[in-house]
């Protein structure tokens, strides 16, 4: 009952594989953009609906990038429609809220992850997005550039700035 | 960055891009030259890579903004994230429980058998079956868990004895030669395989050093399991409150070097360190893989030469049981020849099929007949004499290599690279060109820049190895 292993799987299998492969990371990405999971599900659903409508040749080889790009557009459509775009844009200028140092709390090794996550949440929204695309979804600068329509050097600068601040804030946490 | 002496500040975005493997080759070389001249830059690169690794592992654990609410969907959204809150603990009263066809994406179902037989008391047998829905395995495969009551009783009396545990399987075996690859074993003769709990990564450093010095590494130095385990993969850890401290990430797809064969990836990930908990997750740990003869004709453990255990050793509990610490992670790969594909190169059957005996025939529950294999983990909780057992079953969904997860494909590339360097008789169509392509397609998740560096090593090898 082994499926023959040619890359010429059926369209159904192709879509199924793409869904299985990317839905979780897309959902996570969308949820971060719009801030809630139910809406994110709809966005991811819409994204796959569009994916199915694509000729395979148009997406083959860069499925992830294509999906994230469409997902991002869709998420911003939703935010715009709901008048929530400002939520995302205000982050462009400066941090939304400051890191809350936790005086007296000893930072043990096992707290590293939650501390880092808390610090990421204090970054401007656009920096958060590229940091997540790079370190959570595993995209390269170039791929992030195509997903976000930013230049590669702009992506590099955002990541650099975010990472520099995370390093600094992380070092400043009480130990 | 074209001039050789361009000064570079530790706060330069190019340095960050360099640390994360994001520079084009010419620029990369220029930055590398600057880094090699300046210890401060070297320190900055180290810091950046460490932070990158921390970010990747922290973000892998990041919960979703809102709790997952189950909603029926045509394409079931699998939740590989947020296991701590999403993990559900189900209890089943029966002695035997099979779950298959959970959802399109499938769930790894985890069955813990608390086996009191190991204790000395004659108290009545208390068996508790706890099924934790953990994040699913990756695409292309479906996992189901099976509570194996019969297995638990079969092992009675052997599991409890950890007194003769030997530490350091490698040190205990100074004469290993590691020259011969593990052979394909017929499942009917050897249904159970085992692989070492503790795996180093030194071989990768050796191979890298030699290749960078322009020398081809001698085959016996190339320990494929150490190469494969050098790289981080995105295996999520069990929830902090999960009963079982280890999660399995099983995946199966075509072997890229031998398209009629299947490649099985077994990833095991220990719980992360929790507040107030001991760093030791489990002792007397042993991994076993039982193959289903109805599905698998032959199998081969890739790497782990001279370190896999035979069934007798495994039963006696005398060799190489391991200790696992918080954050433990291991990857093992098996190449599997499915039943029906067990042909010689010339196409004739290797063995005449038996006329009356069907492999795995009688007595196999139809629910488990479709399973390819079961990974069994035996362990003891720290300070406990009670042997625990967990079983993870894998069903082959027939995925192509291209449909496999990128971690799977990358691990296959590393194994293929090792087989080429070892000139393995099992390398099939694997070539440096091919493994380079498999690696490049799957290098975007790259904390610490290790995958980028690996691709560079393949290029270096091209000049040295045929």
PDB file of C-alpha atoms in Angstrom, chain B residues 79-288:
ATOM      1  CA  UNK B  79      -1.861  22.292  17.186  1.00  0.00           C
ATOM      2  CA  UNK B  80       1.800  21.651  17.313  1.00  0.00           C
ATOM      3  CA  UNK B  81       2.110  24.611  19.611  1.00  0.00           C
ATOM      4  CA  UNK B  82       0.954  25.175  23.101  1.00  0.00           C
ATOM      5  CA  UNK B  83       0.997  21.621  24.276  1.00  0.00           C
ATOM      6  CA  UNK B  84       1.108  22.612  27.946  1.00  0.00           C
ATOM      7  CA  UNK B  85      -2.356  24.039  27.923  1.00  0.00           C
ATOM      8  CA  UNK B  86      -3.729  21.982  25.082  1.00  0.00           C
ATOM      9  CA  UNK B  87      -2.645  18.604  26.338  1.00  0.00           C
ATOM     10  CA  UNK B  88      -5.582  16.606  27.463  1.00  0.00           C
ATOM     11  CA  UNK B  89      -5.363  13.831  29.905  1.00  0.00           C
ATOM     12  CA  UNK B  90      -7.754  11.032  29.226  1.00  0.00           C
ATOM     13  CA  UNK B  91      -8.211   7.997  31.334  1.00  0.00           C
ATOM     14  CA  UNK B  92      -9.364   4.677  30.075  1.00  0.00           C
ATOM     15  CA  UNK B  93     -10.537   1.918  32.312  1.00  0.00           C
ATOM     16  CA  UNK B  94      -9.893  -0.885  29.872  1.00  0.00           C
ATOM     17  CA  UNK B  95      -6.748  -2.909  29.751  1.00  0.00           C
ATOM     18  CA  UNK B  96      -6.398  -2.427  26.072  1.00  0.00           C
ATOM     19  CA  UNK B  97      -6.902   0.704  24.140  1.00  0.00           C
ATOM     20  CA  UNK B  98      -6.344   1.435  20.507  1.00  0.00           C
ATOM     21  CA  UNK B  99      -6.873   4.686  18.803  1.00  0.00           C
ATOM     22  CA  UNK B 100      -6.500   5.144  15.095  1.00  0.00           C
ATOM     23  CA  UNK B 101      -7.757   7.577  12.575  1.00  0.00           C
ATOM     24  CA  UNK B 102      -7.942  10.291  15.172  1.00  0.00           C
ATOM     25  CA  UNK B 103      -7.966  13.151  12.743  1.00  0.00           C
ATOM     26  CA  UNK B 104      -6.602  13.912   9.358  1.00  0.00           C
ATOM     27  CA  UNK B 105      -3.391  15.132  10.837  1.00  0.00           C
ATOM     28  CA  UNK B 106      -3.360  12.552  13.567  1.00  0.00           C
ATOM     29  CA  UNK B 107      -2.242  12.790  17.107  1.00  0.00           C
ATOM     30  CA  UNK B 108       0.588  11.132  18.836  1.00  0.00           C
ATOM     31  CA  UNK B 109      -1.087   9.272  21.539  1.00  0.00           C
ATOM     32  CA  UNK B 110       0.871   8.550  24.543  1.00  0.00           C
ATOM     33  CA  UNK B 111       0.144   5.655  26.734  1.00  0.00           C
ATOM     34  CA  UNK B 112       1.827   5.286  30.027  1.00  0.00           C
ATOM     35  CA  UNK B 113       1.785   1.933  31.631  1.00  0.00           C
ATOM     36  CA  UNK B 114       2.567   2.149  35.240  1.00  0.00           C
ATOM     37  CA  UNK B 115       3.826  -1.267  35.893  1.00  0.00           C
ATOM     38  CA  UNK B 116       4.090  -2.151  39.537  1.00  0.00           C
ATOM     39  CA  UNK B 117       5.451  -5.601  38.805  1.00  0.00           C
ATOM     40  CA  UNK B 118       8.947  -4.355  39.307  1.00  0.00           C
ATOM     41  CA  UNK B 119       8.303  -3.761  42.959  1.00  0.00           C
ATOM     42  CA  UNK B 120       8.866  -6.494  45.473  1.00  0.00           C
ATOM     43  CA  UNK B 121       5.433  -6.354  47.018  1.00  0.00           C
ATOM     44  CA  UNK B 122       2.722  -8.788  46.100  1.00  0.00           C
ATOM     45  CA  UNK B 123       0.064  -6.171  46.200  1.00  0.00           C
ATOM     46  CA  UNK B 124      -2.580  -6.486  43.579  1.00  0.00           C
ATOM     47  CA  UNK B 125      -1.631  -5.238  40.190  1.00  0.00           C
ATOM     48  CA  UNK B 126      -2.674  -1.677  39.632  1.00  0.00           C
ATOM     49  CA  UNK B 127      -2.532  -0.576  36.066  1.00  0.00           C
ATOM     50  CA  UNK B 128      -3.276   2.941  35.096  1.00  0.00           C
ATOM     51  CA  UNK B 129      -3.636   3.944  31.518  1.00  0.00           C
ATOM     52  CA  UNK B 130      -3.170   7.576  30.857  1.00  0.00           C
ATOM     53  CA  UNK B 131      -3.400   8.919  27.416  1.00  0.00           C
ATOM     54  CA  UNK B 132      -2.045  12.346  26.765  1.00  0.00           C
ATOM     55  CA  UNK B 133      -2.873  13.976  23.511  1.00  0.00           C
ATOM     56  CA  UNK B 134       0.414  15.547  22.656  1.00  0.00           C
ATOM     57  CA  UNK B 135       1.246  17.665  19.693  1.00  0.00           C
ATOM     58  CA  UNK B 136       0.940  15.539  16.607  1.00  0.00           C
ATOM     59  CA  UNK B 137       3.779  14.157  14.650  1.00  0.00           C
ATOM     60  CA  UNK B 138       4.598  15.970  11.518  1.00  0.00           C
ATOM     61  CA  UNK B 139       2.960  15.547   8.203  1.00  0.00           C
ATOM     62  CA  UNK B 140       2.901  12.418   6.195  1.00  0.00           C
ATOM     63  CA  UNK B 141       2.558  10.105   9.095  1.00  0.00           C
ATOM     64  CA  UNK B 142      -0.095   9.262  11.520  1.00  0.00           C
ATOM     65  CA  UNK B 143       0.661   8.041  14.954  1.00  0.00           C
ATOM     66  CA  UNK B 144      -1.481   6.163  17.292  1.00  0.00           C
ATOM     67  CA  UNK B 145      -0.773   4.929  20.708  1.00  0.00           C
ATOM     68  CA  UNK B 146      -1.484   1.521  21.941  1.00  0.00           C
ATOM     69  CA  UNK B 147      -1.731   0.428  25.466  1.00  0.00           C
ATOM     70  CA  UNK B 148      -0.020  -2.855  25.479  1.00  0.00           C
ATOM     71  CA  UNK B 149      -1.145  -4.820  28.394  1.00  0.00           C
ATOM     72  CA  UNK B 150       0.399  -7.994  27.129  1.00  0.00           C
ATOM     73  CA  UNK B 151       3.712  -6.254  26.694  1.00  0.00           C
ATOM     74  CA  UNK B 152       3.643  -5.084  30.267  1.00  0.00           C
ATOM     75  CA  UNK B 153       3.182  -8.540  31.655  1.00  0.00           C
ATOM     76  CA  UNK B 154       5.657 -10.073  29.267  1.00  0.00           C
ATOM     77  CA  UNK B 155       8.391  -7.951  30.690  1.00  0.00           C
ATOM     78  CA  UNK B 156       7.587  -8.733  34.277  1.00  0.00           C
ATOM     79  CA  UNK B 157      10.606  -9.234  36.348  1.00  0.00           C
ATOM     80  CA  UNK B 158      13.159  -7.908  33.925  1.00  0.00           C
ATOM     81  CA  UNK B 159      12.472  -4.244  34.038  1.00  0.00           C
ATOM     82  CA  UNK B 160      12.945  -3.507  37.677  1.00  0.00           C
ATOM     83  CA  UNK B 161      16.561  -4.348  37.955  1.00  0.00           C
ATOM     84  CA  UNK B 162      18.747  -1.399  37.340  1.00  0.00           C
ATOM     85  CA  UNK B 163      21.573  -2.483  39.571  1.00  0.00           C
ATOM     86  CA  UNK B 164      23.826  -3.603  36.797  1.00  0.00           C
ATOM     87  CA  UNK B 165      23.460  -0.518  34.716  1.00  0.00           C
ATOM     88  CA  UNK B 166      26.637   0.437  32.950  1.00  0.00           C
ATOM     89  CA  UNK B 167      27.507   4.011  32.347  1.00  0.00           C
ATOM     90  CA  UNK B 168      29.068   5.294  29.170  1.00  0.00           C
ATOM     91  CA  UNK B 169      28.356   2.780  26.468  1.00  0.00           C
ATOM     92  CA  UNK B 170      31.053   4.256  24.307  1.00  0.00           C
ATOM     93  CA  UNK B 171      33.794   4.244  26.919  1.00  0.00           C
ATOM     94  CA  UNK B 172      32.932   0.645  27.630  1.00  0.00           C
ATOM     95  CA  UNK B 173      33.611  -0.223  24.050  1.00  0.00           C
ATOM     96  CA  UNK B 174      37.075   1.050  23.167  1.00  0.00           C
ATOM     97  CA  UNK B 175      37.604  -1.409  20.378  1.00  0.00           C
ATOM     98  CA  UNK B 176      34.696  -0.411  18.224  1.00  0.00           C
ATOM     99  CA  UNK B 177      35.618  -0.110  14.641  1.00  0.00           C
ATOM    100  CA  UNK B 178      32.532   1.412  13.216  1.00  0.00           C
ATOM    101  CA  UNK B 179      33.580   0.345   9.766  1.00  0.00           C
ATOM    102  CA  UNK B 180      30.666  -1.798   8.726  1.00  0.00           C
ATOM    103  CA  UNK B 181      27.279  -0.214   8.357  1.00  0.00           C
ATOM    104  CA  UNK B 182      24.429  -1.841  10.192  1.00  0.00           C
ATOM    105  CA  UNK B 183      22.874  -4.366   7.842  1.00  0.00           C
ATOM    106  CA  UNK B 184      19.249  -4.730   6.900  1.00  0.00           C
ATOM    107  CA  UNK B 185      17.683  -7.165   9.327  1.00  0.00           C
ATOM    108  CA  UNK B 186      14.654  -9.295   8.501  1.00  0.00           C
ATOM    109  CA  UNK B 187      11.798  -8.426  10.820  1.00  0.00           C
ATOM    110  CA  UNK B 188      10.703 -12.019  11.153  1.00  0.00           C
ATOM    111  CA  UNK B 189      14.061 -12.818  12.710  1.00  0.00           C
ATOM    112  CA  UNK B 190      14.704  -9.621  14.623  1.00  0.00           C
ATOM    113  CA  UNK B 191      11.444  -7.794  15.288  1.00  0.00           C
ATOM    114  CA  UNK B 192      12.906  -5.526  17.939  1.00  0.00           C
ATOM    115  CA  UNK B 193      15.704  -3.034  17.532  1.00  0.00           C
ATOM    116  CA  UNK B 194      17.262  -0.768  20.091  1.00  0.00           C
ATOM    117  CA  UNK B 195      19.370   2.338  19.939  1.00  0.00           C
ATOM    118  CA  UNK B 196      21.549   4.142  22.441  1.00  0.00           C
ATOM    119  CA  UNK B 197      20.059   6.687  24.785  1.00  0.00           C
ATOM    120  CA  UNK B 198      23.187   8.780  24.981  1.00  0.00           C
ATOM    121  CA  UNK B 199      24.576  10.126  21.735  1.00  0.00           C
ATOM    122  CA  UNK B 200      27.465  12.515  21.386  1.00  0.00           C
ATOM    123  CA  UNK B 201      28.170  14.953  18.586  1.00  0.00           C
ATOM    124  CA  UNK B 202      31.964  14.790  18.545  1.00  0.00           C
ATOM    125  CA  UNK B 203      32.088  13.074  15.165  1.00  0.00           C
ATOM    126  CA  UNK B 204      30.552  16.131  13.568  1.00  0.00           C
ATOM    127  CA  UNK B 205      33.329  18.334  14.926  1.00  0.00           C
ATOM    128  CA  UNK B 206      35.916  15.846  13.674  1.00  0.00           C
ATOM    129  CA  UNK B 207      34.422  15.692  10.203  1.00  0.00           C
ATOM    130  CA  UNK B 208      34.146  19.454  10.028  1.00  0.00           C
ATOM    131  CA  UNK B 209      37.725  19.973  11.157  1.00  0.00           C
ATOM    132  CA  UNK B 210      39.074  17.567   8.557  1.00  0.00           C
ATOM    133  CA  UNK B 211      36.989  18.918   5.710  1.00  0.00           C
ATOM    134  CA  UNK B 212      37.931  22.462   6.581  1.00  0.00           C
ATOM    135  CA  UNK B 213      41.554  21.383   6.536  1.00  0.00           C
ATOM    136  CA  UNK B 214      41.038  19.961   3.057  1.00  0.00           C
ATOM    137  CA  UNK B 215      41.135  16.317   4.082  1.00  0.00           C
ATOM    138  CA  UNK B 216      38.603  13.603   3.452  1.00  0.00           C
ATOM    139  CA  UNK B 217      37.499  12.129   6.794  1.00  0.00           C
ATOM    140  CA  UNK B 218      38.239   8.409   7.156  1.00  0.00           C
ATOM    141  CA  UNK B 219      34.961   6.479   6.992  1.00  0.00           C
ATOM    142  CA  UNK B 220      35.201   5.014  10.484  1.00  0.00           C
ATOM    143  CA  UNK B 221      35.293   8.521  11.910  1.00  0.00           C
ATOM    144  CA  UNK B 222      31.961   9.374  10.341  1.00  0.00           C
ATOM    145  CA  UNK B 223      29.401   8.379  12.940  1.00  0.00           C
ATOM    146  CA  UNK B 224      26.156   9.217  11.242  1.00  0.00           C
ATOM    147  CA  UNK B 225      24.106   9.366  14.438  1.00  0.00           C
ATOM    148  CA  UNK B 226      26.467  11.974  15.851  1.00  0.00           C
ATOM    149  CA  UNK B 227      26.199  14.020  12.676  1.00  0.00           C
ATOM    150  CA  UNK B 228      22.421  13.866  12.718  1.00  0.00           C
ATOM    151  CA  UNK B 229      22.185  14.732  16.397  1.00  0.00           C
ATOM    152  CA  UNK B 230      24.452  17.737  16.059  1.00  0.00           C
ATOM    153  CA  UNK B 231      21.552  19.764  14.644  1.00  0.00           C
ATOM    154  CA  UNK B 232      18.598  21.189  16.504  1.00  0.00           C
ATOM    155  CA  UNK B 233      15.170  20.042  15.333  1.00  0.00           C
ATOM    156  CA  UNK B 234      11.806  21.426  16.268  1.00  0.00           C
ATOM    157  CA  UNK B 235      10.474  18.742  18.553  1.00  0.00           C
ATOM    158  CA  UNK B 236       8.094  20.092  21.094  1.00  0.00           C
ATOM    159  CA  UNK B 237       8.524  18.945  24.652  1.00  0.00           C
ATOM    160  CA  UNK B 238       5.817  17.278  26.689  1.00  0.00           C
ATOM    161  CA  UNK B 239       3.705  19.562  28.816  1.00  0.00           C
ATOM    162  CA  UNK B 240       5.106  20.345  32.226  1.00  0.00           C
ATOM    163  CA  UNK B 241       2.227  18.532  33.862  1.00  0.00           C
ATOM    164  CA  UNK B 242       2.245  15.553  31.520  1.00  0.00           C
ATOM    165  CA  UNK B 243       2.653  12.240  33.253  1.00  0.00           C
ATOM    166  CA  UNK B 244       5.272  11.058  30.831  1.00  0.00           C
ATOM    167  CA  UNK B 245       8.453  13.137  30.700  1.00  0.00           C
ATOM    168  CA  UNK B 246       9.265  12.354  27.095  1.00  0.00           C
ATOM    169  CA  UNK B 247       7.436  13.023  23.834  1.00  0.00           C
ATOM    170  CA  UNK B 248       7.927  11.168  20.576  1.00  0.00           C
ATOM    171  CA  UNK B 249       7.999  12.827  17.183  1.00  0.00           C
ATOM    172  CA  UNK B 250       7.690  10.107  14.632  1.00  0.00           C
ATOM    173  CA  UNK B 251       7.638  10.638  10.927  1.00  0.00           C
ATOM    174  CA  UNK B 252       7.922   8.428   7.884  1.00  0.00           C
ATOM    175  CA  UNK B 253       8.370   9.251   4.222  1.00  0.00           C
ATOM    176  CA  UNK B 254      10.244   7.898   1.211  1.00  0.00           C
ATOM    177  CA  UNK B 255      13.956   7.442   1.668  1.00  0.00           C
ATOM    178  CA  UNK B 256      15.372  10.027  -0.726  1.00  0.00           C
ATOM    179  CA  UNK B 257      18.284   7.799  -1.706  1.00  0.00           C
ATOM    180  CA  UNK B 258      16.162   4.737  -2.333  1.00  0.00           C
ATOM    181  CA  UNK B 259      12.654   5.598  -3.339  1.00  0.00           C
ATOM    182  CA  UNK B 260      11.175   2.147  -2.714  1.00  0.00           C
ATOM    183  CA  UNK B 261      12.350   2.286   0.871  1.00  0.00           C
ATOM    184  CA  UNK B 262      10.780   4.230   3.660  1.00  0.00           C
ATOM    185  CA  UNK B 263      12.719   6.413   6.034  1.00  0.00           C
ATOM    186  CA  UNK B 264      11.526   6.595   9.628  1.00  0.00           C
ATOM    187  CA  UNK B 265      12.575   9.426  11.876  1.00  0.00           C
ATOM    188  CA  UNK B 266      12.254   8.888  15.605  1.00  0.00           C
ATOM    189  CA  UNK B 267      12.673  12.076  17.567  1.00  0.00           C
ATOM    190  CA  UNK B 268      12.437  11.912  21.329  1.00  0.00           C
ATOM    191  CA  UNK B 269      12.248  15.052  23.361  1.00  0.00           C
ATOM    192  CA  UNK B 270      12.368  15.297  27.116  1.00  0.00           C
ATOM    193  CA  UNK B 271      10.366  17.707  29.191  1.00  0.00           C
ATOM    194  CA  UNK B 272      11.963  21.074  29.702  1.00  0.00           C
ATOM    195  CA  UNK B 273      13.164  22.037  33.123  1.00  0.00           C
ATOM    196  CA  UNK B 274      10.260  23.031  35.343  1.00  0.00           C
ATOM    197  CA  UNK B 275      10.327  25.163  38.423  1.00  0.00           C
ATOM    198  CA  UNK B 276      11.515  23.290  41.435  1.00  0.00           C
ATOM    199  CA  UNK B 277      11.969  20.063  39.522  1.00  0.00           C
ATOM    200  CA  UNK B 278      15.082  17.976  39.389  1.00  0.00           C
ATOM    201  CA  UNK B 279      17.152  18.201  36.230  1.00  0.00           C
ATOM    202  CA  UNK B 280      17.049  14.430  35.932  1.00  0.00           C
ATOM    203  CA  UNK B 281      13.886  13.376  34.148  1.00  0.00           C
ATOM    204  CA  UNK B 282      14.342   9.653  34.175  1.00  0.00           C
ATOM    205  CA  UNK B 283      16.867   6.920  34.821  1.00  0.00           C
ATOM    206  CA  UNK B 284      17.291   3.412  33.464  1.00  0.00           C
ATOM    207  CA  UNK B 285      15.991   4.637  30.166  1.00  0.00           C
ATOM    208  CA  UNK B 286      15.855   2.306  27.215  1.00  0.00           C
ATOM    209  CA  UNK B 287      14.516   2.767  23.713  1.00  0.00           C
ATOM    210  CA  UNK B 288      13.198  -0.103  21.676  1.00  0.00           C
TER     211      UNK B 288
END
